[in-house]
Amino acid sequence: MRCGGIRFDRKELAGGFGGIGMKPIILVTPRARACSHRKRTWKKYAEAIVLAGGQPEFVAIDSDAQALDQAQGLLLIGGGDLIETHYGRALTAAERATLGGTDADLDRLERDLVRAAVARDVPTLGICRGLQVLNWALGGRELPDIKLANPNAL
């Protein structure tokens, strides 16, 4: 299995995928290109999906919403921040300084996948950044840094 240039041996992932056609396909989104922990992180998500009875499929960053066509679920994993223009207003210098790991192509892909998943009633789970993408893609408002907005929040 290949994803974003990373190769996984199917046997490495929780004992293999026996009966591939019988398991629900869970589409897993990529991380920003600069992420150095991709293989280790993706392997853990893949193992969890397999242990839950699913079949993970990793979407390449240059894909589009059609990647969701054969999936029965969508997992948006954690990662960097949304790009500055997605916050719906001009950010302060302090807010801009908190942004890291941004990737416009990843934002576009995940937004399109979320909207397609909602339109098709595909179950979707967002973890950390993934939850922020769900909110933004469906018209919600985001804060670049909660601590700056409310120092007592956390």
mmCIF file of N, CA, C and O in Angstrom, residues 50-125:
data_model
loop_
_atom_site.group_PDB
_atom_site.id
_atom_site.type_symbol
_atom_site.label_atom_id
_atom_site.label_comp_id
_atom_site.label_asym_id
_atom_site.label_seq_id
_atom_site.Cartn_x
_atom_site.Cartn_y
_atom_site.Cartn_z
ATOM 1 N N VAL A 50 -7.807 -1.218 11.558
ATOM 2 C CA VAL A 50 -7.843 -2.662 11.344
ATOM 3 C C VAL A 50 -8.401 -3.360 12.583
ATOM 4 O O VAL A 50 -9.260 -4.238 12.484
ATOM 5 N N LEU A 51 -7.931 -2.969 13.761
ATOM 6 C CA LEU A 51 -8.415 -3.584 14.997
ATOM 7 C C LEU A 51 -9.907 -3.346 15.209
ATOM 8 O O LEU A 51 -10.587 -4.156 15.830
ATOM 9 N N ALA A 52 -10.419 -2.257 14.665
ATOM 10 C CA ALA A 52 -11.854 -1.957 14.767
ATOM 11 C C ALA A 52 -12.654 -2.642 13.652
ATOM 12 O O ALA A 52 -13.874 -2.491 13.600
ATOM 13 N N GLY A 53 -11.977 -3.374 12.777
ATOM 14 C CA GLY A 53 -12.665 -4.115 11.734
ATOM 15 C C GLY A 53 -12.742 -3.420 10.387
ATOM 16 O O GLY A 53 -13.467 -3.858 9.503
ATOM 17 N N GLY A 54 -12.004 -2.342 10.218
ATOM 18 C CA GLY A 54 -12.028 -1.611 8.960
ATOM 19 C C GLY A 54 -10.793 -1.842 8.119
ATOM 20 O O GLY A 54 -9.857 -2.537 8.521
ATOM 21 N N GLN A 55 -10.801 -1.248 6.958
ATOM 22 C CA GLN A 55 -9.670 -1.283 6.040
ATOM 23 C C GLN A 55 -9.242 0.155 5.769
ATOM 24 O O GLN A 55 -9.973 0.909 5.140
ATOM 25 N N PRO A 56 -8.075 0.571 6.244
ATOM 26 C CA PRO A 56 -7.624 1.938 5.991
ATOM 27 C C PRO A 56 -7.162 2.127 4.558
ATOM 28 O O PRO A 56 -6.535 1.248 3.976
ATOM 29 N N GLU A 57 -7.530 3.241 3.994
ATOM 30 C CA GLU A 57 -7.032 3.657 2.681
ATOM 31 C C GLU A 57 -6.525 5.076 2.853
ATOM 32 O O GLU A 57 -7.251 5.939 3.336
ATOM 33 N N PHE A 58 -5.297 5.304 2.461
ATOM 34 C CA PHE A 58 -4.673 6.602 2.634
ATOM 35 C C PHE A 58 -4.761 7.388 1.336
ATOM 36 O O PHE A 58 -4.342 6.923 0.302
ATOM 37 N N VAL A 59 -5.319 8.576 1.424
ATOM 38 C CA VAL A 59 -5.514 9.412 0.246
ATOM 39 C C VAL A 59 -4.265 10.272 0.037
ATOM 40 O O VAL A 59 -3.679 10.766 0.994
ATOM 41 N N ALA A 60 -3.866 10.420 -1.200
ATOM 42 C CA ALA A 60 -2.719 11.272 -1.536
ATOM 43 C C ALA A 60 -3.152 12.736 -1.519
ATOM 44 O O ALA A 60 -4.309 13.061 -1.784
ATOM 45 N N ILE A 61 -2.226 13.615 -1.212
ATOM 46 C CA ILE A 61 -2.546 15.038 -1.078
ATOM 47 C C ILE A 61 -3.022 15.656 -2.389
ATOM 48 O O ILE A 61 -3.753 16.640 -2.383
ATOM 49 N N ASP A 62 -2.671 15.054 -3.510
ATOM 50 C CA ASP A 62 -3.105 15.616 -4.794
ATOM 51 C C ASP A 62 -4.410 14.982 -5.283
ATOM 52 O O ASP A 62 -4.789 15.143 -6.436
ATOM 53 N N SER A 63 -5.114 14.289 -4.411
ATOM 54 C CA SER A 63 -6.405 13.679 -4.751
ATOM 55 C C SER A 63 -7.510 14.724 -4.721
ATOM 56 O O SER A 63 -7.278 15.890 -4.418
ATOM 57 N N ASP A 64 -8.731 14.269 -5.001
ATOM 58 C CA ASP A 64 -9.895 15.147 -4.867
ATOM 59 C C ASP A 64 -10.992 14.371 -4.148
ATOM 60 O O ASP A 64 -10.772 13.253 -3.683
ATOM 61 N N ALA A 65 -12.177 14.940 -4.076
ATOM 62 C CA ALA A 65 -13.271 14.347 -3.312
ATOM 63 C C ALA A 65 -13.717 13.001 -3.868
ATOM 64 O O ALA A 65 -14.362 12.232 -3.157
ATOM 65 N N GLN A 66 -13.361 12.682 -5.108
ATOM 66 C CA GLN A 66 -13.713 11.380 -5.664
ATOM 67 C C GLN A 66 -13.021 10.239 -4.920
ATOM 68 O O GLN A 66 -13.453 9.093 -5.003
ATOM 69 N N ALA A 67 -11.973 10.564 -4.171
ATOM 70 C CA ALA A 67 -11.301 9.546 -3.364
ATOM 71 C C ALA A 67 -12.273 8.918 -2.366
ATOM 72 O O ALA A 67 -12.078 7.794 -1.914
ATOM 73 N N LEU A 68 -13.337 9.624 -2.054
ATOM 74 C CA LEU A 68 -14.333 9.160 -1.090
ATOM 75 C C LEU A 68 -15.332 8.180 -1.703
ATOM 76 O O LEU A 68 -16.080 7.525 -0.976
ATOM 77 N N ASP A 69 -15.316 8.010 -3.008
ATOM 78 C CA ASP A 69 -16.338 7.214 -3.699
ATOM 79 C C ASP A 69 -16.512 5.802 -3.156
ATOM 80 O O ASP A 69 -17.627 5.305 -3.093
ATOM 81 N N GLN A 70 -15.446 5.129 -2.807
ATOM 82 C CA GLN A 70 -15.539 3.739 -2.341
ATOM 83 C C GLN A 70 -15.447 3.608 -0.825
ATOM 84 O O GLN A 70 -15.413 2.491 -0.309
ATOM 85 N N ALA A 71 -15.406 4.714 -0.106
ATOM 86 C CA ALA A 71 -15.203 4.680 1.345
ATOM 87 C C ALA A 71 -16.524 4.641 2.106
ATOM 88 O O ALA A 71 -17.521 5.195 1.669
ATOM 89 N N GLN A 72 -16.478 3.988 3.251
ATOM 90 C CA GLN A 72 -17.625 3.965 4.154
ATOM 91 C C GLN A 72 -17.398 4.851 5.378
ATOM 92 O O GLN A 72 -18.261 4.958 6.246
ATOM 93 N N GLY A 73 -16.233 5.481 5.455
ATOM 94 C CA GLY A 73 -15.915 6.374 6.557
ATOM 95 C C GLY A 73 -14.761 7.278 6.184
ATOM 96 O O GLY A 73 -13.990 6.975 5.268
ATOM 97 N N LEU A 74 -14.650 8.410 6.890
ATOM 98 C CA LEU A 74 -13.578 9.382 6.653
ATOM 99 C C LEU A 74 -12.947 9.741 7.988
ATOM 100 O O LEU A 74 -13.660 10.075 8.945
ATOM 101 N N LEU A 75 -11.622 9.673 8.050
ATOM 102 C CA LEU A 75 -10.876 10.054 9.236
ATOM 103 C C LEU A 75 -9.949 11.205 8.869
ATOM 104 O O LEU A 75 -9.076 11.067 8.013
ATOM 105 N N LEU A 76 -10.164 12.346 9.520
ATOM 106 C CA LEU A 76 -9.309 13.523 9.343
ATOM 107 C C LEU A 76 -8.389 13.569 10.560
ATOM 108 O O LEU A 76 -8.849 13.805 11.677
ATOM 109 N N ILE A 77 -7.100 13.334 10.344
ATOM 110 C CA ILE A 77 -6.183 13.240 11.477
ATOM 111 C C ILE A 77 -5.563 14.599 11.808
ATOM 112 O O ILE A 77 -5.722 15.564 11.084
ATOM 113 N N GLY A 78 -4.857 14.642 12.915
ATOM 114 C CA GLY A 78 -4.242 15.875 13.384
ATOM 115 C C GLY A 78 -3.105 16.333 12.499
ATOM 116 O O GLY A 78 -2.657 15.623 11.604
ATOM 117 N N GLY A 79 -2.631 17.528 12.753
ATOM 118 C CA GLY A 79 -1.539 18.078 11.958
ATOM 119 C C GLY A 79 -1.416 19.569 12.166
ATOM 120 O O GLY A 79 -1.781 20.096 13.215
ATOM 121 N N GLY A 80 -0.954 20.247 11.143
ATOM 122 C CA GLY A 80 -0.702 21.688 11.212
ATOM 123 C C GLY A 80 -1.982 22.509 11.215
ATOM 124 O O GLY A 80 -3.102 21.989 11.207
ATOM 125 N N ASP A 81 -1.776 23.802 11.225
ATOM 126 C CA ASP A 81 -2.888 24.748 11.261
ATOM 127 C C ASP A 81 -3.459 25.005 9.875
ATOM 128 O O ASP A 81 -2.815 24.754 8.859
ATOM 129 N N LEU A 82 -4.673 25.542 9.859
ATOM 130 C CA LEU A 82 -5.267 26.029 8.618
ATOM 131 C C LEU A 82 -4.472 27.245 8.146
ATOM 132 O O LEU A 82 -3.894 27.970 8.966
ATOM 133 N N ILE A 83 -4.478 27.499 6.832
ATOM 134 C CA ILE A 83 -3.764 28.676 6.344
ATOM 135 C C ILE A 83 -4.497 29.941 6.794
ATOM 136 O O ILE A 83 -5.689 29.921 7.089
ATOM 137 N N GLU A 84 -3.770 31.011 6.839
ATOM 138 C CA GLU A 84 -4.252 32.275 7.417
ATOM 139 C C GLU A 84 -5.573 32.761 6.831
ATOM 140 O O GLU A 84 -6.423 33.272 7.553
ATOM 141 N N THR A 85 -5.775 32.603 5.541
ATOM 142 C CA THR A 85 -6.979 33.148 4.901
ATOM 143 C C THR A 85 -8.259 32.429 5.314
ATOM 144 O O THR A 85 -9.352 32.935 5.063
ATOM 145 N N HIS A 86 -8.162 31.279 5.961
ATOM 146 C CA HIS A 86 -9.352 30.509 6.343
ATOM 147 C C HIS A 86 -9.984 30.961 7.664
ATOM 148 O O HIS A 86 -11.003 30.403 8.066
ATOM 149 N N TYR A 87 -9.407 31.933 8.317
ATOM 150 C CA TYR A 87 -9.939 32.366 9.600
ATOM 151 C C TYR A 87 -11.020 33.437 9.466
ATOM 152 O O TYR A 87 -11.603 33.863 10.455
ATOM 153 N N GLY A 88 -11.278 33.883 8.246
ATOM 154 C CA GLY A 88 -12.396 34.798 8.005
ATOM 155 C C GLY A 88 -12.151 36.236 8.391
ATOM 156 O O GLY A 88 -13.067 37.051 8.368
ATOM 157 N N ARG A 89 -10.928 36.556 8.762
ATOM 158 C CA ARG A 89 -10.577 37.926 9.131
ATOM 159 C C ARG A 89 -9.062 38.053 9.086
ATOM 160 O O ARG A 89 -8.352 37.059 9.021
ATOM 161 N N ALA A 90 -8.612 39.294 9.131
ATOM 162 C CA ALA A 90 -7.165 39.534 9.174
ATOM 163 C C ALA A 90 -6.645 39.133 10.557
ATOM 164 O O ALA A 90 -7.231 39.508 11.574
ATOM 165 N N LEU A 91 -5.594 38.354 10.586
ATOM 166 C CA LEU A 91 -5.011 37.933 11.851
ATOM 167 C C LEU A 91 -4.011 38.970 12.351
ATOM 168 O O LEU A 91 -3.375 39.661 11.558
ATOM 169 N N THR A 92 -3.874 39.047 13.650
ATOM 170 C CA THR A 92 -2.859 39.921 14.234
ATOM 171 C C THR A 92 -1.490 39.260 14.042
ATOM 172 O O THR A 92 -1.399 38.063 13.749
ATOM 173 N N ALA A 93 -0.453 40.042 14.242
ATOM 174 C CA ALA A 93 0.905 39.501 14.126
ATOM 175 C C ALA A 93 1.108 38.376 15.143
ATOM 176 O O ALA A 93 1.730 37.354 14.830
ATOM 177 N N ALA A 94 0.571 38.538 16.340
ATOM 178 C CA ALA A 94 0.702 37.503 17.373
ATOM 179 C C ALA A 94 -0.016 36.228 16.959
ATOM 180 O O ALA A 94 0.486 35.119 17.176
ATOM 181 N N GLU A 95 -1.188 36.352 16.353
ATOM 182 C CA GLU A 95 -1.927 35.177 15.876
ATOM 183 C C GLU A 95 -1.182 34.485 14.741
ATOM 184 O O GLU A 95 -1.071 33.257 14.721
ATOM 185 N N ARG A 96 -0.669 35.281 13.795
ATOM 186 C CA ARG A 96 0.082 34.705 12.677
ATOM 187 C C ARG A 96 1.301 33.936 13.184
ATOM 188 O O ARG A 96 1.657 32.888 12.637
ATOM 189 N N ALA A 97 1.919 34.436 14.223
ATOM 190 C CA ALA A 97 3.118 33.792 14.765
ATOM 191 C C ALA A 97 2.815 32.415 15.365
ATOM 192 O O ALA A 97 3.721 31.583 15.495
ATOM 193 N N THR A 98 1.560 32.138 15.711
ATOM 194 C CA THR A 98 1.210 30.841 16.293
ATOM 195 C C THR A 98 0.951 29.771 15.239
ATOM 196 O O THR A 98 0.890 28.592 15.564
ATOM 197 N N LEU A 99 0.778 30.174 13.984
ATOM 198 C CA LEU A 99 0.460 29.214 12.928
ATOM 199 C C LEU A 99 1.695 28.405 12.552
ATOM 200 O O LEU A 99 2.787 28.940 12.432
ATOM 201 N N GLY A 100 1.493 27.124 12.343
ATOM 202 C CA GLY A 100 2.607 26.267 11.939
ATOM 203 C C GLY A 100 2.120 25.074 11.142
ATOM 204 O O GLY A 100 1.000 24.611 11.324
ATOM 205 N N GLY A 101 2.949 24.597 10.244
ATOM 206 C CA GLY A 101 2.614 23.416 9.465
ATOM 207 C C GLY A 101 1.447 23.610 8.519
ATOM 208 O O GLY A 101 0.721 22.670 8.223
ATOM 209 N N THR A 102 1.261 24.833 8.026
ATOM 210 C CA THR A 102 0.136 25.103 7.128
ATOM 211 C C THR A 102 0.390 24.512 5.747
ATOM 212 O O THR A 102 1.538 24.382 5.316
ATOM 213 N N ASP A 103 -0.690 24.149 5.060
ATOM 214 C CA ASP A 103 -0.582 23.548 3.732
ATOM 215 C C ASP A 103 -1.898 23.798 2.996
ATOM 216 O O ASP A 103 -2.911 23.150 3.292
ATOM 217 N N ALA A 104 -1.888 24.724 2.050
ATOM 218 C CA ALA A 104 -3.107 25.094 1.319
ATOM 219 C C ALA A 104 -3.699 23.915 0.553
ATOM 220 O O ALA A 104 -4.926 23.769 0.477
ATOM 221 N N ASP A 105 -2.852 23.052 -0.013
ATOM 222 C CA ASP A 105 -3.359 21.892 -0.750
ATOM 223 C C ASP A 105 -4.084 20.917 0.180
ATOM 224 O O ASP A 105 -5.131 20.369 -0.168
ATOM 225 N N LEU A 106 -3.538 20.710 1.357
ATOM 226 C CA LEU A 106 -4.182 19.831 2.337
ATOM 227 C C LEU A 106 -5.510 20.429 2.793
ATOM 228 O O LEU A 106 -6.511 19.718 2.901
ATOM 229 N N ASP A 107 -5.533 21.734 3.043
ATOM 230 C CA ASP A 107 -6.786 22.398 3.433
ATOM 231 C C ASP A 107 -7.856 22.193 2.365
ATOM 232 O O ASP A 107 -9.002 21.850 2.673
ATOM 233 N N ARG A 108 -7.484 22.382 1.108
ATOM 234 C CA ARG A 108 -8.435 22.223 0.005
ATOM 235 C C ARG A 108 -8.956 20.795 -0.062
ATOM 236 O O ARG A 108 -10.161 20.556 -0.149
ATOM 237 N N LEU A 109 -8.061 19.831 -0.001
ATOM 238 C CA LEU A 109 -8.452 18.428 -0.075
ATOM 239 C C LEU A 109 -9.409 18.070 1.060
ATOM 240 O O LEU A 109 -10.476 17.495 0.834
ATOM 241 N N GLU A 110 -9.027 18.413 2.278
ATOM 242 C CA GLU A 110 -9.861 18.043 3.415
ATOM 243 C C GLU A 110 -11.205 18.763 3.386
ATOM 244 O O GLU A 110 -12.234 18.169 3.717
ATOM 245 N N ARG A 111 -11.222 20.018 2.986
ATOM 246 C CA ARG A 111 -12.497 20.741 2.858
ATOM 247 C C ARG A 111 -13.408 20.022 1.864
ATOM 248 O O ARG A 111 -14.588 19.780 2.145
ATOM 249 N N ASP A 112 -12.868 19.671 0.712
ATOM 250 C CA ASP A 112 -13.659 19.002 -0.323
ATOM 251 C C ASP A 112 -14.142 17.631 0.152
ATOM 252 O O ASP A 112 -15.286 17.239 -0.109
ATOM 253 N N LEU A 113 -13.290 16.894 0.858
ATOM 254 C CA LEU A 113 -13.691 15.587 1.377
ATOM 255 C C LEU A 113 -14.790 15.722 2.422
ATOM 256 O O LEU A 113 -15.743 14.940 2.426
ATOM 257 N N VAL A 114 -14.665 16.696 3.302
ATOM 258 C CA VAL A 114 -15.697 16.907 4.330
ATOM 259 C C VAL A 114 -17.040 17.231 3.679
ATOM 260 O O VAL A 114 -18.073 16.647 4.029
ATOM 261 N N ARG A 115 -17.032 18.145 2.744
ATOM 262 C CA ARG A 115 -18.293 18.526 2.092
ATOM 263 C C ARG A 115 -18.901 17.351 1.331
ATOM 264 O O ARG A 115 -20.124 17.152 1.362
ATOM 265 N N ALA A 116 -18.066 16.552 0.678
ATOM 266 C CA ALA A 116 -18.573 15.369 -0.025
ATOM 267 C C ALA A 116 -19.103 14.341 0.975
ATOM 268 O O ALA A 116 -20.139 13.714 0.739
ATOM 269 N N ALA A 117 -18.407 14.156 2.079
ATOM 270 C CA ALA A 117 -18.850 13.198 3.095
ATOM 271 C C ALA A 117 -20.204 13.597 3.680
ATOM 272 O O ALA A 117 -21.080 12.752 3.865
ATOM 273 N N VAL A 118 -20.382 14.867 3.941
ATOM 274 C CA VAL A 118 -21.668 15.346 4.468
ATOM 275 C C VAL A 118 -22.770 15.131 3.429
ATOM 276 O O VAL A 118 -23.852 14.632 3.749
ATOM 277 N N ALA A 119 -22.492 15.471 2.186
ATOM 278 C CA ALA A 119 -23.485 15.317 1.118
ATOM 279 C C ALA A 119 -23.878 13.848 0.921
ATOM 280 O O ALA A 119 -25.026 13.559 0.572
ATOM 281 N N ARG A 120 -22.937 12.937 1.162
ATOM 282 C CA ARG A 120 -23.181 11.501 0.942
ATOM 283 C C ARG A 120 -23.527 10.765 2.235
ATOM 284 O O ARG A 120 -23.673 9.549 2.230
ATOM 285 N N ASP A 121 -23.575 11.489 3.354
ATOM 286 C CA ASP A 121 -23.870 10.899 4.651
ATOM 287 C C ASP A 121 -22.842 9.841 5.052
ATOM 288 O O ASP A 121 -23.180 8.787 5.585
ATOM 289 N N VAL A 122 -21.568 10.129 4.782
ATOM 290 C CA VAL A 122 -20.471 9.233 5.150
ATOM 291 C C VAL A 122 -20.015 9.605 6.563
ATOM 292 O O VAL A 122 -19.686 10.766 6.822
ATOM 293 N N PRO A 123 -20.000 8.647 7.493
ATOM 294 C CA PRO A 123 -19.526 8.948 8.854
ATOM 295 C C PRO A 123 -18.116 9.528 8.817
ATOM 296 O O PRO A 123 -17.244 9.021 8.101
ATOM 297 N N THR A 124 -17.897 10.568 9.607
ATOM 298 C CA THR A 124 -16.620 11.290 9.594
ATOM 299 C C THR A 124 -16.162 11.563 11.015
ATOM 300 O O THR A 124 -16.958 11.956 11.860
ATOM 301 N N LEU A 125 -14.882 11.346 11.258
ATOM 302 C CA LEU A 125 -14.276 11.629 12.549
ATOM 303 C C LEU A 125 -13.106 12.580 12.331
ATOM 304 O O LEU A 125 -12.237 12.319 11.491
#
